[in-house]
PDB file of C-alpha atoms in Angstrom:
ATOM      1  CA  ASP A   1      94.914  79.704  95.184  1.00 96.00           C
ATOM      2  CA  ILE A   2      96.697  80.788  91.708  1.00 97.00           C
ATOM      3  CA  GLN A   3     100.377  79.745  91.705  1.00 98.00           C
ATOM      4  CA  MET A   4     102.928  82.380  89.992  1.00 98.00           C
ATOM      5  CA  THR A   5     106.332  81.119  89.370  1.00 98.00           C
ATOM      6  CA  GLN A   6     108.897  83.412  88.196  1.00 98.00           C
ATOM      7  CA  SER A   7     112.309  82.226  86.413  1.00 97.00           C
ATOM      8  CA  PRO A   8     114.909  82.625  86.428  1.00 97.00           C
ATOM      9  CA  SER A   9     115.270  82.926  90.473  1.00 97.00           C
ATOM     10  CA  THR A  10     118.117  84.770  89.641  1.00 97.00           C
ATOM     11  CA  LEU A  11     119.750  86.579  86.943  1.00 96.00           C
ATOM     12  CA  SER A  12     123.432  88.031  86.401  1.00 96.00           C
ATOM     13  CA  ALA A  13     123.822  90.268  83.427  1.00 96.00           C
ATOM     14  CA  SER A  14     125.611  93.720  82.895  1.00 96.00           C
ATOM     15  CA  VAL A  15     124.751  97.186  81.895  1.00 96.00           C
ATOM     16  CA  GLY A  16     123.195  97.870  78.338  1.00 96.00           C
ATOM     17  CA  ASP A  17     122.108  94.002  78.296  1.00 97.00           C
ATOM     18  CA  ARG A  18     118.784  92.968  77.111  1.00 97.00           C
ATOM     19  CA  VAL A  19     116.998  90.896  80.368  1.00 97.00           C
ATOM     20  CA  THR A  20     113.670  88.900  79.900  1.00 98.00           C
ATOM     21  CA  ILE A  21     112.034  87.556  83.087  1.00 98.00           C
ATOM     22  CA  THR A  22     109.257  84.968  83.143  1.00 98.00           C
ATOM     23  CA  CYS A  23     105.748  84.413  84.810  1.00 98.00           C
ATOM     24  CA  ARG A  24     103.786  81.731  84.780  1.00 98.00           C
ATOM     25  CA  ALA A  25     100.454  80.987  86.351  1.00 98.00           C
ATOM     26  CA  SER A  26      98.853  78.017  87.686  1.00 98.00           C
ATOM     27  CA  GLN A  27      95.833  78.650  85.517  1.00 98.00           C
ATOM     28  CA  SER A  28      94.716  81.280  83.040  1.00 98.00           C
ATOM     29  CA  ILE A  29      94.845  85.061  84.484  1.00 97.00           C
ATOM     30  CA  SER A  30      93.497  87.130  81.151  1.00 97.00           C
ATOM     31  CA  SER A  31      95.281  89.996  81.480  1.00 96.00           C
ATOM     32  CA  TRP A  32      95.460  90.629  85.074  1.00 96.00           C
ATOM     33  CA  LEU A  33      99.301  90.735  85.671  1.00 97.00           C
ATOM     34  CA  ALA A  34     101.073  93.051  86.930  1.00 98.00           C
ATOM     35  CA  TRP A  35     104.946  94.095  87.551  1.00 98.00           C
ATOM     36  CA  TYR A  36     106.941  95.473  90.281  1.00 98.00           C
ATOM     37  CA  GLN A  37     110.237  96.395  90.815  1.00 98.00           C
ATOM     38  CA  GLN A  38     111.867  95.884  94.487  1.00 98.00           C
ATOM     39  CA  LYS A  39     115.251  97.368  95.927  1.00 97.00           C
ATOM     40  CA  PRO A  40     116.797  95.990  98.891  1.00 95.00           C
ATOM     41  CA  GLY A  41     115.051  97.734 102.353  1.00 95.00           C
ATOM     42  CA  LYS A  42     112.289  99.376  99.564  1.00 97.00           C
ATOM     43  CA  ALA A  43     109.116  99.025  99.333  1.00 98.00           C
ATOM     44  CA  PRO A  44     107.977  97.306  95.588  1.00 98.00           C
ATOM     45  CA  LYS A  45     107.221  99.969  92.685  1.00 98.00           C
ATOM     46  CA  LEU A  46     104.636  99.405  89.911  1.00 98.00           C
ATOM     47  CA  LEU A  47     106.360  98.710  86.688  1.00 98.00           C
ATOM     48  CA  ILE A  48     103.506  97.231  84.679  1.00 97.00           C
ATOM     49  CA  TYR A  49     100.006  96.802  84.784  1.00 96.00           C
ATOM     50  CA  LYS A  50      97.461  94.946  82.967  1.00 96.00           C
ATOM     51  CA  ALA A  51     100.184  92.732  81.439  1.00 97.00           C
ATOM     52  CA  SER A  52     101.756  95.389  79.217  1.00 97.00           C
ATOM     53  CA  SER A  53     100.522  99.061  80.415  1.00 96.00           C
ATOM     54  CA  LEU A  54     103.223 100.816  81.245  1.00 96.00           C
ATOM     55  CA  GLU A  55     102.883 102.990  84.709  1.00 95.00           C
ATOM     56  CA  SER A  56     103.062 106.859  84.278  1.00 94.00           C
ATOM     57  CA  GLY A  57     106.908 107.626  85.097  1.00 96.00           C
ATOM     58  CA  VAL A  58     108.442 104.571  84.456  1.00 97.00           C
ATOM     59  CA  PRO A  59     111.359 104.466  81.908  1.00 97.00           C
ATOM     60  CA  SER A  60     110.340 103.154  78.621  1.00 97.00           C
ATOM     61  CA  ARG A  61     112.583 100.478  78.367  1.00 98.00           C
ATOM     62  CA  PHE A  62     110.742  98.569  80.642  1.00 98.00           C
ATOM     63  CA  SER A  63     107.857  96.599  78.757  1.00 98.00           C
ATOM     64  CA  GLY A  64     105.637  93.603  79.454  1.00 98.00           C
ATOM     65  CA  SER A  65     103.508  90.913  77.042  1.00 98.00           C
ATOM     66  CA  GLY A  66     101.547  87.816  77.630  1.00 98.00           C
ATOM     67  CA  SER A  67      98.322  86.694  78.336  1.00 98.00           C
ATOM     68  CA  GLY A  68      96.574  83.852  79.906  1.00 98.00           C
ATOM     69  CA  THR A  69      99.113  81.638  81.606  1.00 98.00           C
ATOM     70  CA  GLU A  70     102.532  83.001  80.059  1.00 98.00           C
ATOM     71  CA  PHE A  71     104.027  86.409  80.532  1.00 98.00           C
ATOM     72  CA  THR A  72     107.153  88.110  80.043  1.00 98.00           C
ATOM     73  CA  LEU A  73     109.108  91.723  81.282  1.00 98.00           C
ATOM     74  CA  THR A  74     111.550  92.821  79.390  1.00 98.00           C
ATOM     75  CA  ILE A  75     114.478  95.401  80.099  1.00 98.00           C
ATOM     76  CA  SER A  76     115.563  96.666  76.408  1.00 97.00           C
ATOM     77  CA  SER A  77     119.141  97.606  78.002  1.00 97.00           C
ATOM     78  CA  LEU A  78     119.902  97.432  81.627  1.00 97.00           C
ATOM     79  CA  GLN A  79     120.665  99.890  82.994  1.00 96.00           C
ATOM     80  CA  PRO A  80     122.946 100.733  86.797  1.00 95.00           C
ATOM     81  CA  ASP A  81     119.585 101.728  88.599  1.00 96.00           C
ATOM     82  CA  ASP A  82     118.084  98.508  87.289  1.00 97.00           C
ATOM     83  CA  PHE A  83     119.661  95.827  89.499  1.00 94.00           C
ATOM     84  CA  ALA A  84     117.051  94.751  91.786  1.00 97.00           C
ATOM     85  CA  THR A  85     114.387  92.297  93.042  1.00 98.00           C
ATOM     86  CA  TYR A  86     111.441  91.885  89.938  1.00 98.00           C
ATOM     87  CA  SER A  87     107.606  90.459  91.178  1.00 98.00           C
ATOM     88  CA  CYS A  88     104.779  89.262  89.452  1.00 98.00           C
ATOM     89  CA  GLN A  89     101.585  89.648  90.394  1.00 98.00           C
ATOM     90  CA  GLN A  90      98.110  88.083  89.409  1.00 98.00           C
ATOM     91  CA  TYR A  91      95.021  90.100  90.218  1.00 96.00           C
ATOM     92  CA  ASN A  92      92.216  87.790  88.254  1.00 96.00           C
ATOM     93  CA  SER A  93      90.761  86.320  91.130  1.00 96.00           C
ATOM     94  CA  TYR A  94      91.052  86.000  94.894  1.00 95.00           C
ATOM     95  CA  PRO A  95      93.420  85.661  96.539  1.00 97.00           C
ATOM     96  CA  TRP A  96      95.953  88.468  94.811  1.00 97.00           C
ATOM     97  CA  THR A  97      98.877  86.600  94.601  1.00 98.00           C
ATOM     98  CA  PHE A  98     102.583  87.285  93.819  1.00 98.00           C
ATOM     99  CA  GLY A  99     105.629  85.330  92.090  1.00 98.00           C
ATOM    100  CA  GLN A 100     108.588  84.427  94.356  1.00 97.00           C
ATOM    101  CA  GLY A 101     111.032  87.388  92.693  1.00 97.00           C
ATOM    102  CA  THR A 102     113.419  87.357  90.335  1.00 98.00           C
ATOM    103  CA  LYS A 103     116.700  89.014  91.472  1.00 98.00           C
ATOM    104  CA  VAL A 104     118.681  91.139  88.836  1.00 98.00           C
ATOM    105  CA  GLU A 105     122.223  90.863  89.855  1.00 96.00           C
ATOM    106  CA  ILE A 106     125.701  92.455  87.751  1.00 89.00           C
ATOM    107  CA  LYS A 107     127.624  90.250  86.116  1.00 88.00           C
TER     108      LYS A 107
ATOM    109  CA  GLN B   1     101.578 113.204  95.871  1.00 90.00           C
ATOM    110  CA  VAL B   2      99.925 110.406  97.541  1.00 94.00           C
ATOM    111  CA  GLN B   3     101.952 109.346 100.418  1.00 97.00           C
ATOM    112  CA  LEU B   4     101.362 106.394 103.372  1.00 98.00           C
ATOM    113  CA  GLN B   5     103.326 105.712 106.612  1.00 98.00           C
ATOM    114  CA  GLU B   6     102.162 102.339 109.030  1.00 98.00           C
ATOM    115  CA  SER B   7     103.112 102.634 111.947  1.00 98.00           C
ATOM    116  CA  GLY B   8     102.213 100.342 115.266  1.00 97.00           C
ATOM    117  CA  PRO B   9     104.620  98.202 117.739  1.00 97.00           C
ATOM    118  CA  GLY B  10     108.074  96.445 116.086  1.00 96.00           C
ATOM    119  CA  LEU B  11     107.679  93.512 118.361  1.00 98.00           C
ATOM    120  CA  VAL B  12     104.481  91.034 119.040  1.00 98.00           C
ATOM    121  CA  LYS B  13     104.389  88.604 121.405  1.00 98.00           C
ATOM    122  CA  PRO B  14     102.980  85.117 120.328  1.00 97.00           C
ATOM    123  CA  SER B  15      99.252  84.532 120.520  1.00 97.00           C
ATOM    124  CA  GLU B  16      99.066  88.250 121.016  1.00 98.00           C
ATOM    125  CA  THR B  17      97.361  90.900 118.498  1.00 98.00           C
ATOM    126  CA  LEU B  18      99.322  92.862 115.984  1.00 98.00           C
ATOM    127  CA  SER B  19      97.564  96.242 115.248  1.00 98.00           C
ATOM    128  CA  LEU B  20      99.378  98.422 113.059  1.00 98.00           C
ATOM    129  CA  THR B  21      97.822 101.556 111.383  1.00 98.00           C
ATOM    130  CA  CYS B  22      98.065 103.327 108.040  1.00 98.00           C
ATOM    131  CA  THR B  23      97.710 106.495 107.794  1.00 98.00           C
ATOM    132  CA  VAL B  24      97.316 108.528 104.239  1.00 97.00           C
ATOM    133  CA  SER B  25      98.326 112.190 103.428  1.00 96.00           C
ATOM    134  CA  GLY B  26      98.420 114.135 100.218  1.00 94.00           C
ATOM    135  CA  GLY B  27      94.999 112.837  99.390  1.00 92.00           C
ATOM    136  CA  SER B  28      92.013 111.548 100.622  1.00 92.00           C
ATOM    137  CA  ILE B  29      91.263 108.050 101.402  1.00 93.00           C
ATOM    138  CA  ASN B  30      87.601 108.297  99.588  1.00 91.00           C
ATOM    139  CA  SER B  31      87.076 106.863  96.506  1.00 83.00           C
ATOM    140  CA  TYR B  32      89.611 104.267  96.391  1.00 91.00           C
ATOM    141  CA  TYR B  33      90.514 100.815  97.568  1.00 94.00           C
ATOM    142  CA  TRP B  34      93.485 100.315 100.532  1.00 96.00           C
ATOM    143  CA  SER B  35      95.552  97.096 101.224  1.00 97.00           C
ATOM    144  CA  TRP B  36      97.778  95.382 103.589  1.00 98.00           C
ATOM    145  CA  ILE B  37     100.651  93.173 102.220  1.00 98.00           C
ATOM    146  CA  ARG B  38     103.235  91.507 103.725  1.00 98.00           C
ATOM    147  CA  GLN B  39     106.677  90.248 103.256  1.00 98.00           C
ATOM    148  CA  PRO B  40     108.518  87.564 105.255  1.00 97.00           C
ATOM    149  CA  PRO B  41     112.370  88.084 105.749  1.00 96.00           C
ATOM    150  CA  GLY B  42     113.668  86.423 102.328  1.00 94.00           C
ATOM    151  CA  LYS B  43     110.572  85.663 100.611  1.00 95.00           C
ATOM    152  CA  GLY B  44     107.799  87.044  98.268  1.00 96.00           C
ATOM    153  CA  LEU B  45     105.258  89.033  98.876  1.00 98.00           C
ATOM    154  CA  GLU B  46     101.205  87.639 100.571  1.00 98.00           C
ATOM    155  CA  TRP B  47      98.366  90.561 100.007  1.00 98.00           C
ATOM    156  CA  ILE B  48      96.555  90.241 103.474  1.00 98.00           C
ATOM    157  CA  GLY B  49      93.757  91.761 102.253  1.00 98.00           C
ATOM    158  CA  TYR B  50      91.678  95.357 101.246  1.00 96.00           C
ATOM    159  CA  ILE B  51      89.017  97.635 102.543  1.00 96.00           C
ATOM    160  CA  HIS B  52      87.163 100.272 100.007  1.00 93.00           C
ATOM    161  CA  TYR B  53      86.276 103.766 102.363  1.00 91.00           C
ATOM    162  CA  SER B  54      83.204 102.849 102.325  1.00 91.00           C
ATOM    163  CA  GLY B  55      83.814 100.154 104.825  1.00 93.00           C
ATOM    164  CA  SER B  56      83.578  96.942 102.476  1.00 94.00           C
ATOM    165  CA  THR B  57      86.370  94.256 102.706  1.00 97.00           C
ATOM    166  CA  ASN B  58      87.785  91.022 101.426  1.00 96.00           C
ATOM    167  CA  TYR B  59      90.566  89.380 102.839  1.00 98.00           C
ATOM    168  CA  ASN B  60      92.783  86.454 101.929  1.00 98.00           C
ATOM    169  CA  PRO B  61      91.493  82.981 102.871  1.00 97.00           C
ATOM    170  CA  SER B  62      94.508  82.115 104.494  1.00 97.00           C
ATOM    171  CA  LEU B  63      94.659  84.402 106.971  1.00 97.00           C
ATOM    172  CA  LYS B  64      90.433  85.838 106.987  1.00 95.00           C
ATOM    173  CA  SER B  65      89.791  83.972 110.317  1.00 96.00           C
ATOM    174  CA  ARG B  66      92.545  86.407 112.182  1.00 98.00           C
ATOM    175  CA  VAL B  67      92.392  89.674 110.255  1.00 98.00           C
ATOM    176  CA  THR B  68      90.510  92.440 110.721  1.00 98.00           C
ATOM    177  CA  ILE B  69      91.140  95.799 108.503  1.00 98.00           C
ATOM    178  CA  SER B  70      89.022  98.537 109.103  1.00 97.00           C
ATOM    179  CA  VAL B  71      89.027 102.549 108.099  1.00 96.00           C
ATOM    180  CA  ASP B  72      88.470 105.804 109.896  1.00 95.00           C
ATOM    181  CA  THR B  73      87.768 108.303 107.114  1.00 93.00           C
ATOM    182  CA  SER B  74      87.770 111.386 108.971  1.00 94.00           C
ATOM    183  CA  LYS B  75      91.179 110.568 109.926  1.00 96.00           C
ATOM    184  CA  ASN B  76      92.489 109.368 106.563  1.00 96.00           C
ATOM    185  CA  GLN B  77      93.376 106.168 108.126  1.00 97.00           C
ATOM    186  CA  PHE B  78      93.025 102.253 108.000  1.00 97.00           C
ATOM    187  CA  SER B  79      94.291  99.745 110.025  1.00 98.00           C
ATOM    188  CA  LEU B  80      95.304  96.452 110.626  1.00 98.00           C
ATOM    189  CA  LYS B  81      94.418  94.104 113.268  1.00 98.00           C
ATOM    190  CA  LEU B  82      95.910  90.219 113.295  1.00 98.00           C
ATOM    191  CA  SER B  83      95.119  88.241 115.897  1.00 98.00           C
ATOM    192  CA  SER B  84      96.858  85.118 117.380  1.00 98.00           C
ATOM    193  CA  VAL B  85     100.042  85.670 116.216  1.00 98.00           C
ATOM    194  CA  THR B  86     102.813  83.507 115.769  1.00 98.00           C
ATOM    195  CA  ALA B  87     106.864  83.308 114.823  1.00 97.00           C
ATOM    196  CA  ALA B  88     105.433  83.121 111.105  1.00 98.00           C
ATOM    197  CA  ASP B  89     103.894  86.085 111.010  1.00 98.00           C
ATOM    198  CA  THR B  90     107.287  88.162 111.189  1.00 98.00           C
ATOM    199  CA  ALA B  91     107.583  90.121 108.377  1.00 98.00           C
ATOM    200  CA  VAL B  92     107.738  93.568 107.038  1.00 98.00           C
ATOM    201  CA  TYR B  93     104.065  95.213 106.723  1.00 98.00           C
ATOM    202  CA  TYR B  94     102.871  97.397 104.034  1.00 98.00           C
ATOM    203  CA  CYS B  95     100.268  99.299 103.195  1.00 98.00           C
ATOM    204  CA  ALA B  96      98.970 100.249  99.577  1.00 98.00           C
ATOM    205  CA  ARG B  97      96.390 102.341  97.436  1.00 96.00           C
ATOM    206  CA  HIS B  98      95.093 100.642  94.604  1.00 93.00           C
ATOM    207  CA  VAL B  99      95.851 102.097  91.118  1.00 90.00           C
ATOM    208  CA  THR B 100      92.333 103.612  89.895  1.00 81.00           C
ATOM    209  CA  SER B 101      89.764 100.832  88.406  1.00 76.00           C
ATOM    210  CA  SER B 102      92.647  98.105  89.025  1.00 80.00           C
ATOM    211  CA  SER B 103      93.766  95.934  91.470  1.00 88.00           C
ATOM    212  CA  CYS B 104      97.185  96.472  91.463  1.00 93.00           C
ATOM    213  CA  PHE B 105      98.888  98.633  93.617  1.00 96.00           C
ATOM    214  CA  GLY B 106     100.309 102.111  92.745  1.00 95.00           C
ATOM    215  CA  TYR B 107     101.574 103.873  96.076  1.00 96.00           C
ATOM    216  CA  TRP B 108     102.918 101.731  98.675  1.00 98.00           C
ATOM    217  CA  GLY B 109     104.533 102.743 102.381  1.00 98.00           C
ATOM    218  CA  GLN B 110     108.013 102.496 103.395  1.00 98.00           C
ATOM    219  CA  GLY B 111     107.030  99.401 105.364  1.00 98.00           C
ATOM    220  CA  THR B 112     107.339  97.988 109.165  1.00 98.00           C
ATOM    221  CA  LEU B 113     108.786  95.575 110.328  1.00 98.00           C
ATOM    222  CA  VAL B 114     106.670  93.479 113.147  1.00 98.00           C
ATOM    223  CA  THR B 115     108.661  90.891 114.766  1.00 98.00           C
ATOM    224  CA  VAL B 116     106.699  87.711 116.778  1.00 98.00           C
ATOM    225  CA  SER B 117     108.763  86.771 119.794  1.00 97.00           C
ATOM    226  CA  SER B 118     108.452  86.241 123.356  1.00 95.00           C
TER     227      SER B 118
END
């Protein structure tokens, strides 16, 4: 299985901060990576697919980059609604696997 | 707008079979791939398997011997059966629809907590 490792596990930030989350794959996954946002007690919400494509309706302050084994999710200016847990998912090969999540907390 | 809703028992005894159904509304189950994903309390997400409306399936090898996913296009539903459950199968179970021509998940149900306990 491809292991997905996110860093950091927890991130403390303030409204307006630029935030970057990293996801590393244990082997190359090309650009077959998605990012999700999840709030407590809710289902994940797709933000980014194919590493850098913004899902319809997702604010443009979210962006994704990377290919191969290293990927980043960037929030250009953190908003109050963005405090949540973010997870990456590879869909290059079966079984599809997720990172353990990065919790973005209020500083 | 497509909506998904999981249903089924919230408590299952060890060694028994967990059975959940996902009902799709606001759109047809045809022409898409549909997955089950779970999340143990406080942990990350785990993909369980998918089914295409045609009936083709693919399962996570870690669960393959215990999992069956089926589809009922006449009811716009698909289902999950997980046999011989243990406490390690306690999780929130989500059903989800794949993004068109992709293998990530664009629509999710709200999730249902299934606890395995005697």
